[in-house]
Amino acid sequence: MKRKSKGAFLFLTPSVLLLLIFFIVPIILTIYFAFTNMALTGSAARNLQFIGFQNFTNMFQDPDFRISVWRTLVFLIFSAVIGQVILGFILALLMKEKNVTFRRIIGIIVIAGWVTPEIVVAFCMVAFFSDNGTLNQIIGWFGISPVSWLFSFPMVSVIIANIWHGTAFSMMVYQSALDEIPKDIEEAATIDGANNFKILRYITIPMVKGSIVTNMMLVTLQTLGVFTLIYTMTGGGPGTSTQTLPVFMYNQAFVNYQFGYGTAISLVLLVIGIVASLFYMKSMKVKV
Amino acid sequence: MVKHRLQRNIQYGILVVLGLCFLVPLFWILLASFDTNAQQGIRFPNFTLDNFSAVLGDSGNLRSFGVGVILSGGQATLVVIASVLAAYPLSRYEMRFKKSFLLSILFMTALPITAVMVPVFQMFLYFKLQNSIFATMLFLTSSSLPYGIWMMKSFMDSVPIDLEEAAWIDGASIWGGLRKVVAPLMLPGIATIAIFTFSGSWGNFFVPYILLQTPEKLPASVTIYQFFGSHGMVEYGRLAAFSLLYTMPSVVLYMFSQRYMSKGFSMGGATKG
């Protein structure tokens, strides 16, 4: 029983105002600034010049930009799709129908990495991968000589750090999706002689396909925006080897003071985000 | 069923290995925080609380925790107020633009906020808002508002309307019904959203790092980074102790929110439109 009312929308005013000023305006500004030569700060912001597509022409010719798009893709595929989504699903699947206490302990350990703030995750991981760090200690027990991970394998290090930080989210999503599968379906299949692999392939995965796709889009969007973890672990280095788009954007805008150029990179990020966001909504089949 | 037993044991084995992989990096921070000579590797500490007393004895550190509480607490409060108000008509009334509004909100929940930080910084410069804790709080509020509204609406949809109607018959106004009937019934939902918002903001480094400059206005998330960067020879023990203290609120609040989350973990209510 819903009612019509003329005054009801007034309740939306505070939210609409806030979203307009701090959400919509920045997006409009992104589009505007991306076509200007904004540099430095303050006074330059007042005598802006419109330079058309100059920022974008520079961008597409900039080898640093091309490489950072590539790095972003690698980071997304390995840390979001392959890492968090698949590992989260494996964890949820293995934890099904196991001893309750055991499940809880594993759950707490995995969730601990997720609850920990990103900057602390970065410290833990820097300590873990550093030359005298835990990882080299562990491989030392097996007689392997130490590796300077952050220097030789920086991308692998940040990818693992992000997997460690994010997997719990996917695990929890899949746990609740798996819990909703009626037990008798799988039991019936077992009685009919289907082996575990067949059950997984023909029953379990098809039944949770929706949440797999939705969660994959959401994790991809979250990973696309990851800045803190990479910035604090490696600063985008060594060289530019871990410079994903957000870090590249930051360096152009706040280190080189090329705000126009930095905003143009923002716009690219935003467009990727908008497209991914639309796919995410499509995958949800949401009914409003 | 020997084969079945073996399979189960292999699965337990894999889980133990994965669990250990997740545990090891955390282990360092726990041990190092009680070790005055902590290094980057894991070693057996001399179990003192010196690191903690050093961190807590520094007034700058305490102030940054205070700023963090003000920033995140203020944001959580504003998000709750604005989203309760917004959710009410969205849940209880028919409006012409409701569907498109809700879809826009949902769309906004997924956008990476990282992408707008450069123009937001410019906007703050232009309107002389930079280095203002309150303005930063408002920006953070807006960035977490879409998710807050979306969740709040699904919580509100689950509160039956009959109770309100009874209140109206007894002469309560719309506002009175919202305040005296709906809001109390939604306390678990409100608490969940407040905790969720607070924790997200408490762990946010990027936004305050860009929008705030002077040391005395920086929340814990940013001071911790400077701790790491500015002490040439990093004092790992203190850094670990600081990190642990800083992580505690997130952990405690998460455990707290588990009580409210009766219905396990679904996509923030997104499955119910």
Coordinates of C-alpha atoms in Angstrom, one line a residue:
Chain A
M1 CA 0.0 0.0 0.0
K2 CA 2.0 3.0 -1.2
R3 CA 0.7 6.5 -1.0
K4 CA 1.1 9.5 -3.3
S5 CA 2.3 12.6 -1.8
K6 CA 3.5 16.0 -3.0
G7 CA 5.8 16.7 -0.1
A8 CA 7.5 13.3 0.2
F9 CA 10.4 14.2 -2.1
L10 CA 11.5 16.9 0.3
F11 CA 13.0 14.2 2.4
L12 CA 15.4 13.6 -0.4
T13 CA 16.7 17.1 -0.4
P14 CA 19.8 16.7 1.9
S15 CA 21.0 13.6 0.0
V16 CA 20.4 15.2 -3.4
L17 CA 22.2 18.3 -2.4
L18 CA 25.2 16.4 -1.1
L19 CA 25.4 14.2 -4.1
L20 CA 25.1 17.1 -6.5
I21 CA 27.8 19.2 -4.9
F22 CA 30.3 16.5 -4.1
F23 CA 29.6 13.7 -6.5
I24 CA 28.0 15.1 -9.7
V25 CA 29.9 18.4 -9.8
P26 CA 33.3 16.6 -9.6
I27 CA 32.3 14.3 -12.4
I28 CA 31.3 17.3 -14.6
L29 CA 34.6 19.1 -13.6
T30 CA 36.5 16.0 -14.6
I31 CA 35.1 16.3 -18.1
Y32 CA 35.7 20.0 -18.2
F33 CA 39.3 20.1 -16.7
A34 CA 40.4 17.2 -19.0
F35 CA 40.2 19.6 -21.9
T36 CA 42.2 22.4 -20.3
N37 CA 45.9 23.1 -19.7
M38 CA 45.5 23.3 -16.0
A39 CA 48.9 23.2 -14.3
L40 CA 50.1 24.0 -10.8
T41 CA 47.5 25.4 -8.5
G42 CA 45.6 28.5 -7.4
S43 CA 46.3 31.2 -10.0
A44 CA 46.5 28.8 -12.9
A45 CA 43.0 27.6 -12.0
R46 CA 41.7 31.0 -12.7
N47 CA 43.1 31.6 -16.2
L48 CA 42.4 28.2 -17.6
Q49 CA 42.9 27.7 -21.3
F50 CA 40.7 25.3 -23.3
I51 CA 43.1 23.1 -25.3
G52 CA 40.7 20.7 -26.9
F53 CA 41.9 17.2 -27.2
Q54 CA 45.6 18.1 -26.6
N55 CA 45.7 16.1 -23.3
F56 CA 44.3 13.1 -25.0
T57 CA 46.6 13.3 -28.0
N58 CA 49.5 13.6 -25.6
M59 CA 48.1 10.7 -23.5
F60 CA 47.8 8.2 -26.3
Q61 CA 51.3 9.1 -27.5
D62 CA 52.7 8.8 -24.0
P63 CA 54.5 5.5 -23.5
D64 CA 54.0 5.8 -19.8
F65 CA 50.3 6.0 -20.2
R66 CA 50.2 2.9 -22.5
I67 CA 52.3 0.9 -20.1
S68 CA 50.1 1.9 -17.1
V69 CA 47.0 0.8 -19.0
W70 CA 48.7 -2.5 -19.5
R71 CA 49.7 -2.7 -15.8
T72 CA 46.2 -1.9 -14.7
L73 CA 44.9 -4.8 -16.9
V74 CA 47.5 -7.2 -15.4
F75 CA 46.6 -6.1 -11.9
L76 CA 42.9 -6.5 -12.6
I77 CA 43.1 -9.9 -14.2
F78 CA 45.5 -11.4 -11.7
S79 CA 44.4 -9.8 -8.5
A80 CA 40.7 -9.4 -9.0
V81 CA 39.5 -12.0 -11.4
I82 CA 41.9 -14.9 -11.0
G83 CA 43.0 -14.0 -7.5
Q84 CA 40.0 -12.9 -5.4
V85 CA 37.1 -14.3 -7.3
I86 CA 38.6 -17.8 -7.9
L87 CA 40.3 -18.1 -4.6
G88 CA 37.2 -16.8 -2.8
F89 CA 35.1 -19.4 -4.5
I90 CA 37.6 -22.2 -3.8
L91 CA 37.6 -21.2 -0.1
A92 CA 33.8 -21.1 0.1
L93 CA 33.5 -24.4 -1.7
L94 CA 36.0 -26.2 0.5
M95 CA 34.5 -24.8 3.7
K96 CA 31.1 -26.3 2.8
E97 CA 30.0 -29.0 5.2
K98 CA 33.2 -28.9 7.3
N99 CA 33.6 -29.0 11.0
V100 CA 32.0 -25.8 12.4
T101 CA 34.8 -24.7 14.6
F102 CA 37.4 -25.3 11.9
R103 CA 35.3 -23.3 9.4
R104 CA 35.0 -20.5 11.8
I105 CA 38.8 -20.4 12.5
I106 CA 39.6 -20.3 8.7
G107 CA 36.9 -17.7 8.2
I108 CA 38.3 -15.5 10.9
I109 CA 41.8 -15.7 9.5
V110 CA 40.8 -14.8 6.0
I111 CA 38.4 -12.0 7.1
A112 CA 41.2 -10.6 9.3
G113 CA 43.0 -9.5 6.1
W114 CA 39.9 -7.9 4.8
V115 CA 39.0 -6.0 8.0
T116 CA 42.6 -4.6 8.2
P117 CA 42.8 -1.1 6.8
E118 CA 44.6 -0.9 3.4
I119 CA 47.5 1.0 4.7
V120 CA 48.2 -1.5 7.4
V121 CA 47.9 -4.3 4.8
A122 CA 50.6 -2.5 2.8
F123 CA 53.0 -2.4 5.9
C124 CA 52.4 -6.1 6.6
M125 CA 53.1 -7.0 3.0
V126 CA 56.2 -4.7 2.8
A127 CA 57.5 -6.5 5.9
F128 CA 56.6 -9.9 4.5
F129 CA 58.3 -9.3 1.1
S130 CA 61.3 -7.3 2.2
D131 CA 64.8 -8.6 1.9
N132 CA 65.0 -9.7 5.6
G133 CA 61.3 -10.4 5.7
T134 CA 59.2 -13.4 6.6
L135 CA 59.0 -14.8 3.1
N136 CA 62.8 -15.0 2.7
Q137 CA 63.0 -16.5 6.1
I138 CA 60.6 -19.2 5.1
I139 CA 62.2 -20.1 1.8
G140 CA 65.5 -20.0 3.7
W141 CA 64.4 -23.0 5.7
F142 CA 64.2 -24.9 2.5
G143 CA 67.7 -23.8 1.5
I144 CA 66.6 -21.2 -1.1
S145 CA 68.6 -18.0 -1.1
P146 CA 66.8 -14.8 -0.4
V147 CA 65.0 -12.9 -3.2
S148 CA 64.4 -9.2 -3.2
W149 CA 60.7 -9.6 -4.0
L150 CA 59.7 -5.9 -4.0
F151 CA 62.6 -5.1 -6.4
S152 CA 62.5 -8.2 -8.7
F153 CA 58.8 -9.1 -8.6
P154 CA 57.0 -5.8 -7.6
M155 CA 53.9 -6.6 -9.6
V156 CA 53.6 -10.0 -8.1
S157 CA 54.0 -8.5 -4.7
V158 CA 51.2 -5.9 -5.0
I159 CA 48.9 -8.5 -6.7
I160 CA 49.4 -10.9 -3.8
A161 CA 48.9 -8.1 -1.3
N162 CA 45.6 -7.2 -2.9
I163 CA 44.4 -10.8 -3.0
W164 CA 45.2 -11.1 0.7
H165 CA 43.3 -8.0 1.4
G166 CA 40.2 -8.6 -0.8
T167 CA 39.5 -12.4 -1.0
A168 CA 37.4 -12.5 2.1
F169 CA 34.7 -10.4 0.5
S170 CA 34.3 -12.9 -2.4
M171 CA 34.4 -15.8 0.0
M172 CA 31.5 -14.4 2.1
V173 CA 29.5 -13.7 -1.0
Y174 CA 30.0 -17.2 -2.3
Q175 CA 29.3 -18.8 1.1
S176 CA 25.9 -17.2 1.3
A177 CA 25.2 -18.1 -2.3
L178 CA 26.2 -21.8 -1.7
D179 CA 24.2 -21.9 1.4
E180 CA 21.1 -21.2 -0.6
I181 CA 21.4 -24.2 -2.8
P182 CA 18.9 -26.8 -1.7
K183 CA 20.7 -29.8 -0.2
D184 CA 18.5 -32.5 -1.8
I185 CA 19.5 -31.5 -5.4
E186 CA 23.1 -32.4 -4.7
E187 CA 22.2 -35.5 -2.8
A188 CA 19.9 -36.7 -5.6
A189 CA 22.8 -36.3 -8.0
T190 CA 25.1 -38.2 -5.8
I191 CA 22.6 -41.1 -5.6
D192 CA 22.4 -41.0 -9.3
G193 CA 26.1 -41.6 -9.4
A194 CA 27.4 -38.2 -10.3
N195 CA 30.9 -37.6 -9.0
N196 CA 32.0 -34.4 -7.2
F197 CA 33.4 -32.8 -10.3
K198 CA 30.2 -33.3 -12.3
I199 CA 28.1 -32.0 -9.4
L200 CA 30.2 -28.9 -9.3
R201 CA 30.2 -28.4 -13.0
Y202 CA 26.5 -29.1 -13.7
I203 CA 24.8 -28.2 -10.5
T204 CA 26.7 -26.0 -8.1
I205 CA 28.3 -23.5 -10.5
P206 CA 25.2 -23.0 -12.7
M207 CA 23.2 -22.3 -9.6
V208 CA 25.5 -19.6 -8.2
K209 CA 26.5 -18.2 -11.6
G210 CA 24.6 -15.0 -11.0
S211 CA 26.5 -14.1 -7.8
I212 CA 29.8 -15.1 -9.5
V213 CA 29.2 -12.6 -12.3
T214 CA 27.9 -9.8 -10.1
N215 CA 30.7 -10.3 -7.6
M216 CA 33.3 -10.4 -10.3
M217 CA 32.1 -7.0 -11.6
L218 CA 32.1 -5.5 -8.1
V219 CA 35.6 -6.8 -7.3
T220 CA 36.9 -5.5 -10.6
L221 CA 35.5 -2.1 -9.9
Q222 CA 37.0 -2.1 -6.4
T223 CA 40.4 -3.2 -7.8
L224 CA 40.3 -0.6 -10.6
G225 CA 40.2 2.1 -7.9
V226 CA 43.1 0.6 -5.8
F227 CA 45.5 3.4 -5.1
T228 CA 46.6 3.3 -1.4
L229 CA 48.0 -0.3 -1.5
I230 CA 50.2 0.2 -4.5
Y231 CA 51.3 3.8 -3.6
T232 CA 52.4 2.8 -0.1
M233 CA 54.0 -0.5 -1.0
T234 CA 56.0 0.5 -4.0
G235 CA 55.0 4.1 -4.9
G236 CA 54.4 2.8 -8.4
G237 CA 58.0 1.7 -8.7
P238 CA 60.7 0.4 -9.0
G239 CA 60.8 2.7 -12.0
T240 CA 57.2 2.5 -13.3
S241 CA 56.8 -1.2 -13.0
T242 CA 53.7 -1.0 -10.7
Q243 CA 52.3 2.2 -12.0
T244 CA 48.6 1.4 -12.5
L245 CA 46.3 4.1 -13.8
P246 CA 45.3 5.5 -10.4
V247 CA 49.0 5.8 -9.4
F248 CA 49.9 7.3 -12.8
M249 CA 47.0 9.8 -12.4
Y250 CA 48.3 10.8 -8.9
N251 CA 51.9 11.2 -10.1
Q252 CA 50.9 13.4 -13.1
A253 CA 48.6 15.6 -11.0
F254 CA 50.2 15.8 -7.6
V255 CA 53.9 15.2 -8.3
N256 CA 54.3 16.8 -11.8
Y257 CA 51.5 19.3 -11.2
Q258 CA 50.0 18.6 -14.6
F259 CA 46.4 18.8 -13.4
G260 CA 44.9 19.0 -16.8
Y261 CA 46.7 15.9 -17.9
G262 CA 46.0 14.2 -14.5
T263 CA 42.3 14.9 -15.0
A264 CA 42.3 13.5 -18.5
I265 CA 43.7 10.3 -17.0
S266 CA 40.9 10.5 -14.4
L267 CA 38.4 10.7 -17.1
V268 CA 39.8 7.5 -18.7
L269 CA 39.4 5.8 -15.3
L270 CA 36.0 7.2 -14.9
V271 CA 34.8 6.0 -18.3
I272 CA 36.2 2.5 -17.6
G273 CA 34.4 2.7 -14.3
I274 CA 31.1 3.8 -15.8
V275 CA 31.2 1.0 -18.4
A276 CA 32.0 -1.6 -15.8
S277 CA 29.4 -0.2 -13.5
L278 CA 26.7 -0.6 -16.2
F279 CA 27.8 -4.2 -16.7
Y280 CA 27.6 -4.7 -13.0
M281 CA 24.0 -3.4 -12.8
K282 CA 23.1 -5.5 -15.8
S283 CA 24.4 -8.6 -14.1
M284 CA 22.3 -7.9 -11.0
K285 CA 19.1 -7.9 -12.9
V286 CA 17.9 -5.6 -10.2
K287 CA 14.2 -4.8 -9.8
V288 CA 13.5 -1.4 -8.4
Chain B
M1 CA 33.9 -45.0 1.8
V2 CA 37.7 -44.8 2.1
K3 CA 37.9 -42.7 -1.0
H4 CA 35.4 -40.2 0.4
R5 CA 37.4 -39.9 3.7
L6 CA 40.6 -39.3 1.8
Q7 CA 38.9 -36.6 -0.3
R8 CA 37.7 -34.9 2.8
N9 CA 41.1 -35.0 4.4
I10 CA 42.7 -33.5 1.3
Q11 CA 40.2 -30.7 1.4
Y12 CA 41.0 -30.1 5.1
G13 CA 44.7 -30.1 4.2
I14 CA 44.2 -27.5 1.4
L15 CA 42.2 -25.3 3.8
V16 CA 44.9 -25.5 6.5
V17 CA 47.6 -24.5 3.9
L18 CA 45.5 -21.6 2.7
G19 CA 44.7 -20.5 6.2
L20 CA 48.4 -20.5 7.1
C21 CA 49.2 -18.4 4.0
F22 CA 46.6 -15.8 5.2
L23 CA 47.9 -15.9 8.7
V24 CA 51.6 -15.5 8.2
P25 CA 51.6 -11.8 7.1
L26 CA 49.4 -10.9 10.1
F27 CA 51.7 -12.8 12.4
W28 CA 54.5 -10.4 11.9
I29 CA 52.5 -7.4 13.1
L30 CA 51.4 -9.2 16.2
L31 CA 54.9 -10.2 17.2
A32 CA 56.7 -7.0 16.2
S33 CA 54.3 -4.8 18.2
F34 CA 55.6 -6.5 21.4
D35 CA 59.2 -6.4 20.3
T36 CA 61.3 -3.3 21.0
N37 CA 64.0 -4.5 18.5
A38 CA 61.6 -5.7 15.8
Q39 CA 62.9 -6.3 12.4
Q40 CA 61.1 -7.0 9.1
G41 CA 61.2 -10.7 9.6
I42 CA 59.4 -12.8 12.2
R43 CA 61.4 -13.3 15.4
F44 CA 60.5 -14.1 18.9
P45 CA 59.8 -10.9 20.8
N46 CA 60.9 -9.9 24.2
F47 CA 57.3 -9.2 25.1
T48 CA 57.2 -5.7 26.4
L49 CA 54.5 -3.1 26.0
D50 CA 57.1 -0.4 25.4
N51 CA 56.1 0.1 21.8
F52 CA 52.5 0.7 22.8
S53 CA 53.3 3.1 25.6
A54 CA 55.7 5.0 23.2
V55 CA 52.9 5.3 20.6
L56 CA 50.2 6.3 23.1
G57 CA 52.6 8.6 24.9
D58 CA 52.9 10.8 21.8
S59 CA 50.3 13.5 21.8
G60 CA 50.4 13.9 18.0
N61 CA 49.4 10.2 17.6
L62 CA 46.6 10.6 20.1
R63 CA 45.4 13.7 18.3
S64 CA 45.4 11.9 14.9
F65 CA 43.2 9.1 16.5
G66 CA 40.9 11.8 17.7
V67 CA 40.7 13.5 14.3
G68 CA 40.0 10.1 12.8
V69 CA 37.1 9.5 15.2
I70 CA 35.7 13.0 14.5
L71 CA 36.0 12.6 10.7
S72 CA 34.7 9.0 10.5
G73 CA 32.1 9.5 13.3
G74 CA 30.8 12.7 11.8
Q75 CA 30.6 11.0 8.4
A76 CA 28.7 8.0 9.7
T77 CA 26.2 10.2 11.5
L78 CA 25.6 12.3 8.5
V79 CA 25.2 9.3 6.2
V80 CA 22.7 7.7 8.6
I81 CA 20.6 10.9 8.9
A82 CA 20.6 11.7 5.2
S83 CA 19.9 8.1 4.1
V84 CA 17.1 7.6 6.6
L85 CA 15.5 10.7 5.3
A86 CA 16.0 9.7 1.6
A87 CA 15.0 6.1 2.2
Y88 CA 11.6 7.0 3.6
P89 CA 9.9 8.4 0.5
L90 CA 11.8 5.9 -1.6
S91 CA 10.3 3.0 0.4
R92 CA 6.9 4.4 1.3
Y93 CA 5.7 6.6 -1.5
E94 CA 5.1 6.4 -5.2
M95 CA 7.1 9.0 -7.1
R96 CA 7.4 9.5 -10.8
F97 CA 11.2 9.6 -10.9
K98 CA 11.8 7.0 -8.2
K99 CA 13.0 4.2 -10.5
S100 CA 15.5 6.3 -12.3
F101 CA 16.7 7.8 -9.0
L102 CA 17.2 4.4 -7.4
L103 CA 19.1 3.1 -10.5
S104 CA 21.3 6.2 -10.5
I105 CA 22.0 5.6 -6.8
L106 CA 22.9 2.0 -7.5
F107 CA 25.1 3.1 -10.3
M108 CA 27.0 5.5 -8.1
T109 CA 27.6 2.8 -5.5
A110 CA 30.0 1.1 -7.9
L111 CA 32.0 4.0 -9.3
P112 CA 35.6 4.1 -8.1
I113 CA 36.0 7.3 -6.1
T114 CA 39.7 7.4 -7.0
A115 CA 38.8 8.7 -10.4
V116 CA 37.4 12.0 -9.2
M117 CA 40.1 12.9 -6.6
V118 CA 42.0 15.2 -8.9
P119 CA 39.1 17.4 -9.8
V120 CA 37.8 17.3 -6.2
F121 CA 41.2 18.6 -5.1
Q122 CA 40.9 21.5 -7.6
M123 CA 37.3 22.1 -6.5
F124 CA 38.5 22.3 -2.9
L125 CA 41.2 24.8 -3.9
Y126 CA 38.9 26.9 -5.8
F127 CA 36.3 27.2 -3.0
K128 CA 39.0 27.6 -0.3
L129 CA 37.9 24.3 1.3
Q130 CA 41.2 22.6 1.3
N131 CA 42.6 21.6 4.7
S132 CA 39.1 21.7 6.2
I133 CA 38.1 18.7 8.2
F134 CA 34.4 19.5 7.9
A135 CA 34.5 19.9 4.1
T136 CA 36.5 16.6 3.9
M137 CA 33.8 15.0 6.0
L138 CA 31.1 16.2 3.7
F139 CA 32.9 14.9 0.6
L140 CA 33.4 11.5 2.4
T141 CA 29.7 11.6 3.3
S142 CA 28.7 12.0 -0.3
S143 CA 31.0 9.3 -1.5
S144 CA 29.4 6.8 0.9
L145 CA 25.9 8.1 0.6
P146 CA 24.7 6.1 -2.4
Y147 CA 25.5 2.8 -0.7
G148 CA 23.9 4.1 2.5
I149 CA 20.7 5.1 0.8
W150 CA 20.5 1.8 -1.1
M151 CA 21.0 -0.3 2.1
M152 CA 18.7 1.9 4.1
K153 CA 15.9 1.5 1.6
S154 CA 16.1 -2.3 1.7
F155 CA 16.1 -2.3 5.5
M156 CA 13.1 0.1 5.5
D157 CA 11.2 -2.1 2.9
S158 CA 11.3 -4.9 5.5
V159 CA 9.6 -2.7 8.2
P160 CA 5.8 -3.3 7.8
I161 CA 3.8 -0.2 6.9
D162 CA 0.8 -1.2 9.1
L163 CA 2.5 0.1 12.3
E164 CA 2.9 3.5 10.8
E165 CA -0.6 3.6 9.6
A166 CA -1.8 2.8 13.1
A167 CA 0.4 5.7 14.3
W168 CA -1.2 8.1 11.8
I169 CA -4.6 7.1 12.8
D170 CA -3.6 7.9 16.3
G171 CA -2.8 11.4 15.0
A172 CA 1.0 11.1 14.4
S173 CA 2.4 13.2 11.6
I174 CA 4.5 11.6 8.8
W175 CA 7.6 12.9 10.6
G176 CA 6.4 11.5 13.9
G177 CA 5.8 8.2 12.3
L178 CA 9.3 8.1 10.9
R179 CA 10.9 9.1 14.1
K180 CA 8.8 7.2 16.6
V181 CA 7.8 4.0 14.7
V182 CA 10.1 3.3 11.7
A183 CA 13.5 4.5 13.0
P184 CA 13.3 2.4 16.3
L185 CA 12.4 -0.7 14.3
M186 CA 15.3 -0.1 12.0
L187 CA 18.0 0.2 14.6
P188 CA 19.8 -2.9 13.5
G189 CA 19.9 -1.6 9.9
I190 CA 21.0 1.8 11.1
A191 CA 23.7 0.4 13.2
T192 CA 25.0 -1.8 10.3
I193 CA 25.2 1.2 8.0
A194 CA 26.8 3.4 10.6
I195 CA 29.5 0.7 11.4
F196 CA 30.0 0.0 7.7
T197 CA 30.5 3.7 6.9
F198 CA 32.7 4.4 9.9
S199 CA 35.0 1.5 9.2
G200 CA 35.3 2.3 5.5
S201 CA 36.3 5.9 6.3
W202 CA 38.6 4.9 9.2
G203 CA 40.6 2.9 6.8
N204 CA 40.6 5.5 4.0
F205 CA 44.0 7.0 3.4
F206 CA 43.7 8.5 -0.1
V207 CA 40.9 11.1 0.5
P208 CA 42.4 12.8 3.7
Y209 CA 45.9 12.5 2.2
I210 CA 44.7 14.7 -0.7
L211 CA 42.3 17.1 1.0
L212 CA 44.1 17.8 4.3
Q213 CA 47.6 19.2 4.6
T214 CA 48.6 20.5 8.1
P215 CA 49.9 17.8 10.5
E216 CA 47.5 18.6 13.3
K217 CA 44.5 17.9 11.0
L218 CA 45.5 14.6 9.7
P219 CA 43.7 11.4 10.8
A220 CA 45.4 8.3 11.9
S221 CA 45.4 6.7 8.4
V222 CA 47.7 9.5 7.2
T223 CA 49.9 9.9 10.2
I224 CA 50.7 6.2 10.1
Y225 CA 52.0 6.7 6.6
Q226 CA 54.2 9.5 7.6
F227 CA 55.5 7.4 10.4
F228 CA 56.6 4.9 7.8
G229 CA 58.1 7.4 5.4
S230 CA 59.8 10.1 7.6
H231 CA 61.8 8.0 10.1
G232 CA 64.7 7.1 7.8
M233 CA 65.5 4.1 10.0
V234 CA 62.0 2.8 10.5
E235 CA 61.2 1.7 14.1
Y236 CA 59.3 -1.4 13.1
G237 CA 58.1 -2.2 16.6
R238 CA 56.4 1.2 17.0
L239 CA 55.0 1.1 13.6
A240 CA 53.5 -2.3 14.3
A241 CA 52.1 -1.2 17.6
F242 CA 50.6 1.9 15.9
S243 CA 49.2 -0.2 13.1
L244 CA 47.7 -2.7 15.6
L245 CA 46.0 0.1 17.7
Y246 CA 44.8 1.7 14.5
T247 CA 43.3 -1.6 13.2
M248 CA 41.5 -2.4 16.5
P249 CA 38.5 -0.2 15.9
S250 CA 37.8 -1.8 12.5
V251 CA 38.1 -5.3 14.1
V252 CA 35.9 -4.5 17.1
L253 CA 33.3 -2.8 14.9
Y254 CA 33.2 -5.7 12.5
M255 CA 32.6 -8.2 15.3
F256 CA 29.9 -5.9 16.6
S257 CA 28.2 -5.7 13.2
Q258 CA 28.1 -9.5 13.0
R259 CA 25.5 -9.4 15.6
Y260 CA 23.3 -7.2 13.6
M261 CA 23.8 -9.1 10.4
S262 CA 21.2 -11.7 11.2
K263 CA 20.8 -12.6 7.5
G264 CA 24.4 -13.5 6.8
F265 CA 26.1 -11.8 3.9
S266 CA 24.3 -10.9 0.7
M267 CA 25.1 -8.1 -1.7
G268 CA 24.1 -5.3 0.7
G269 CA 20.5 -6.0 0.2
A270 CA 21.0 -5.4 -3.6
T271 CA 19.2 -8.7 -4.3
K272 CA 16.0 -7.4 -3.0
G273 CA 15.0 -4.3 -5.2

